[in-house]
Amino acid sequence: MTASLANVKSRFSDFVRCAQTMEPVFVTKHGKRAAVLISVEDYEAKFEEKPSVAWLSYESWREKNAENLEDENPFADTRDKWTPPLYAPNDFDEV
C-alpha cells in the first residue's frame, strides 16, 4: 500500500493498523517514496542479529573436533600469555 505523508499524518493509527495486520505502507513525499511503515514482526525478521559466517564456521569446527579440545574456551588466557616487545619503534625514530 502507498499513501502520501499528509494522508498518513491525518490517519496515522489506521496506517499503523494496516502495517500490523496486512502489508507494509510506503509513505510518499512529493510523489516519491520517503519511508515505510512495517510491523514489528517484519522488522525483527529483517533486522534481527544473526551470527556471522565466521562464528558459524567456528562453532561447526568446535562440534566436529570436540573430543580433541581441552579447554572450553581456548582463548581465555591469551591475554595472560602475551608479552610486550622489548623495543617498539615509534614515529620519532630515525630510519
mmCIF file with all atom_site columns, C-alpha atoms in Angstrom, residues 37-90:
data_model
loop_
_atom_site.group_PDB
_atom_site.id
_atom_site.type_symbol
_atom_site.label_atom_id
_atom_site.label_alt_id
_atom_site.label_comp_id
_atom_site.label_asym_id
_atom_site.label_entity_id
_atom_site.label_seq_id
_atom_site.pdbx_PDB_ins_code
_atom_site.Cartn_x
_atom_site.Cartn_y
_atom_site.Cartn_z
_atom_site.occupancy
_atom_site.B_iso_or_equiv
_atom_site.pdbx_formal_charge
_atom_site.auth_seq_id
_atom_site.auth_comp_id
_atom_site.auth_asym_id
_atom_site.auth_atom_id
_atom_site.pdbx_PDB_model_num
ATOM 1  C CA . LEU A 1 37 ? 5.733  1.507   7.988  1.00 0.00 ? 37 LEU A CA 1
ATOM 2  C CA . ILE A 1 38 ? 6.152  -2.187  8.761  1.00 0.00 ? 38 ILE A CA 1
ATOM 3  C CA . SER A 1 39 ? 5.036  -4.466  11.563 1.00 0.00 ? 39 SER A CA 1
ATOM 4  C CA . VAL A 1 40 ? 7.354  -5.275  14.440 1.00 0.00 ? 40 VAL A CA 1
ATOM 5  C CA . GLU A 1 41 ? 7.406  -8.915  13.303 1.00 0.00 ? 41 GLU A CA 1
ATOM 6  C CA . ASP A 1 42 ? 8.590  -7.923  9.819  1.00 0.00 ? 42 ASP A CA 1
ATOM 7  C CA . TYR A 1 43 ? 11.186 -5.560  11.295 1.00 0.00 ? 43 TYR A CA 1
ATOM 8  C CA . GLU A 1 44 ? 12.588 -8.186  13.669 1.00 0.00 ? 44 GLU A CA 1
ATOM 9  C CA . ALA A 1 45 ? 12.681 -10.821 10.935 1.00 0.00 ? 45 ALA A CA 1
ATOM 10 C CA . LYS A 1 46 ? 14.652 -8.476  8.698  1.00 0.00 ? 46 LYS A CA 1
ATOM 11 C CA . PHE A 1 47 ? 16.991 -6.895  11.235 1.00 0.00 ? 47 PHE A CA 1
ATOM 12 C CA . GLU A 1 48 ? 17.432 -9.438  14.000 1.00 0.00 ? 48 GLU A CA 1
ATOM 13 C CA . GLU A 1 49 ? 21.023 -10.047 14.927 1.00 0.00 ? 49 GLU A CA 1
ATOM 14 C CA . LYS A 1 50 ? 22.326 -13.125 13.152 1.00 0.00 ? 50 LYS A CA 1
ATOM 15 C CA . PRO A 1 51 ? 25.607 -14.882 13.820 1.00 0.00 ? 51 PRO A CA 1
ATOM 16 C CA . SER A 1 52 ? 28.360 -14.180 11.330 1.00 0.00 ? 52 SER A CA 1
ATOM 17 C CA . VAL A 1 53 ? 29.558 -16.788 8.855  1.00 0.00 ? 53 VAL A CA 1
ATOM 18 C CA . ALA A 1 54 ? 32.899 -16.850 10.677 1.00 0.00 ? 54 ALA A CA 1
ATOM 19 C CA . TRP A 1 55 ? 31.200 -17.615 14.002 1.00 0.00 ? 55 TRP A CA 1
ATOM 20 C CA . LEU A 1 56 ? 29.068 -20.354 12.444 1.00 0.00 ? 56 LEU A CA 1
ATOM 21 C CA . SER A 1 57 ? 32.196 -21.877 10.880 1.00 0.00 ? 57 SER A CA 1
ATOM 22 C CA . TYR A 1 58 ? 33.995 -21.773 14.240 1.00 0.00 ? 58 TYR A CA 1
ATOM 23 C CA . GLU A 1 59 ? 31.047 -23.418 16.022 1.00 0.00 ? 59 GLU A CA 1
ATOM 24 C CA . SER A 1 60 ? 30.881 -26.118 13.346 1.00 0.00 ? 60 SER A CA 1
ATOM 25 C CA . TRP A 1 61 ? 34.619 -26.756 13.694 1.00 0.00 ? 61 TRP A CA 1
ATOM 26 C CA . ARG A 1 62 ? 34.306 -26.990 17.501 1.00 0.00 ? 62 ARG A CA 1
ATOM 27 C CA . GLU A 1 63 ? 31.477 -29.518 17.195 1.00 0.00 ? 63 GLU A CA 1
ATOM 28 C CA . LYS A 1 64 ? 33.484 -31.694 14.801 1.00 0.00 ? 64 LYS A CA 1
ATOM 29 C CA . ASN A 1 65 ? 36.624 -31.532 16.965 1.00 0.00 ? 65 ASN A CA 1
ATOM 30 C CA . ALA A 1 66 ? 35.061 -31.570 20.427 1.00 0.00 ? 66 ALA A CA 1
ATOM 31 C CA . GLU A 1 67 ? 36.884 -34.704 21.571 1.00 0.00 ? 67 GLU A CA 1
ATOM 32 C CA . ASN A 1 68 ? 40.294 -33.135 20.751 1.00 0.00 ? 68 ASN A CA 1
ATOM 33 C CA . LEU A 1 69 ? 39.687 -29.857 22.567 1.00 0.00 ? 69 LEU A CA 1
ATOM 34 C CA . GLU A 1 70 ? 40.942 -29.481 26.112 1.00 0.00 ? 70 GLU A CA 1
ATOM 35 C CA . ASP A 1 71 ? 39.549 -26.109 27.114 1.00 0.00 ? 71 ASP A CA 1
ATOM 36 C CA . GLU A 1 72 ? 36.011 -24.818 26.839 1.00 0.00 ? 72 GLU A CA 1
ATOM 37 C CA . ASN A 1 73 ? 37.442 -21.505 25.654 1.00 0.00 ? 73 ASN A CA 1
ATOM 38 C CA . PRO A 1 74 ? 40.884 -21.928 24.077 1.00 0.00 ? 74 PRO A CA 1
ATOM 39 C CA . PHE A 1 75 ? 41.386 -18.155 24.011 1.00 0.00 ? 75 PHE A CA 1
ATOM 40 C CA . ALA A 1 76 ? 40.569 -17.493 27.677 1.00 0.00 ? 76 ALA A CA 1
ATOM 41 C CA . ASP A 1 77 ? 44.155 -16.936 28.817 1.00 0.00 ? 77 ASP A CA 1
ATOM 42 C CA . THR A 1 78 ? 45.522 -15.416 25.618 1.00 0.00 ? 78 THR A CA 1
ATOM 43 C CA . ARG A 1 79 ? 45.930 -12.006 27.229 1.00 0.00 ? 79 ARG A CA 1
ATOM 44 C CA . ASP A 1 80 ? 47.928 -13.549 30.090 1.00 0.00 ? 80 ASP A CA 1
ATOM 45 C CA . LYS A 1 81 ? 50.364 -15.177 27.636 1.00 0.00 ? 81 LYS A CA 1
ATOM 46 C CA . TRP A 1 82 ? 51.061 -12.007 25.654 1.00 0.00 ? 82 TRP A CA 1
ATOM 47 C CA . THR A 1 83 ? 54.221 -10.089 26.463 1.00 0.00 ? 83 THR A CA 1
ATOM 48 C CA . PRO A 1 84 ? 55.034 -6.675  25.051 1.00 0.00 ? 84 PRO A CA 1
ATOM 49 C CA . PRO A 1 85 ? 58.066 -6.417  22.774 1.00 0.00 ? 85 PRO A CA 1
ATOM 50 C CA . LEU A 1 86 ? 61.315 -5.280  24.367 1.00 0.00 ? 86 LEU A CA 1
ATOM 51 C CA . TYR A 1 87 ? 61.607 -2.455  21.853 1.00 0.00 ? 87 TYR A CA 1
ATOM 52 C CA . ALA A 1 88 ? 58.847 -0.878  19.841 1.00 0.00 ? 88 ALA A CA 1
ATOM 53 C CA . PRO A 1 89 ? 59.855 1.726   17.262 1.00 0.00 ? 89 PRO A CA 1
ATOM 54 C CA . ASN A 1 90 ? 57.902 4.932   17.293 1.00 0.00 ? 90 ASN A CA 1
#
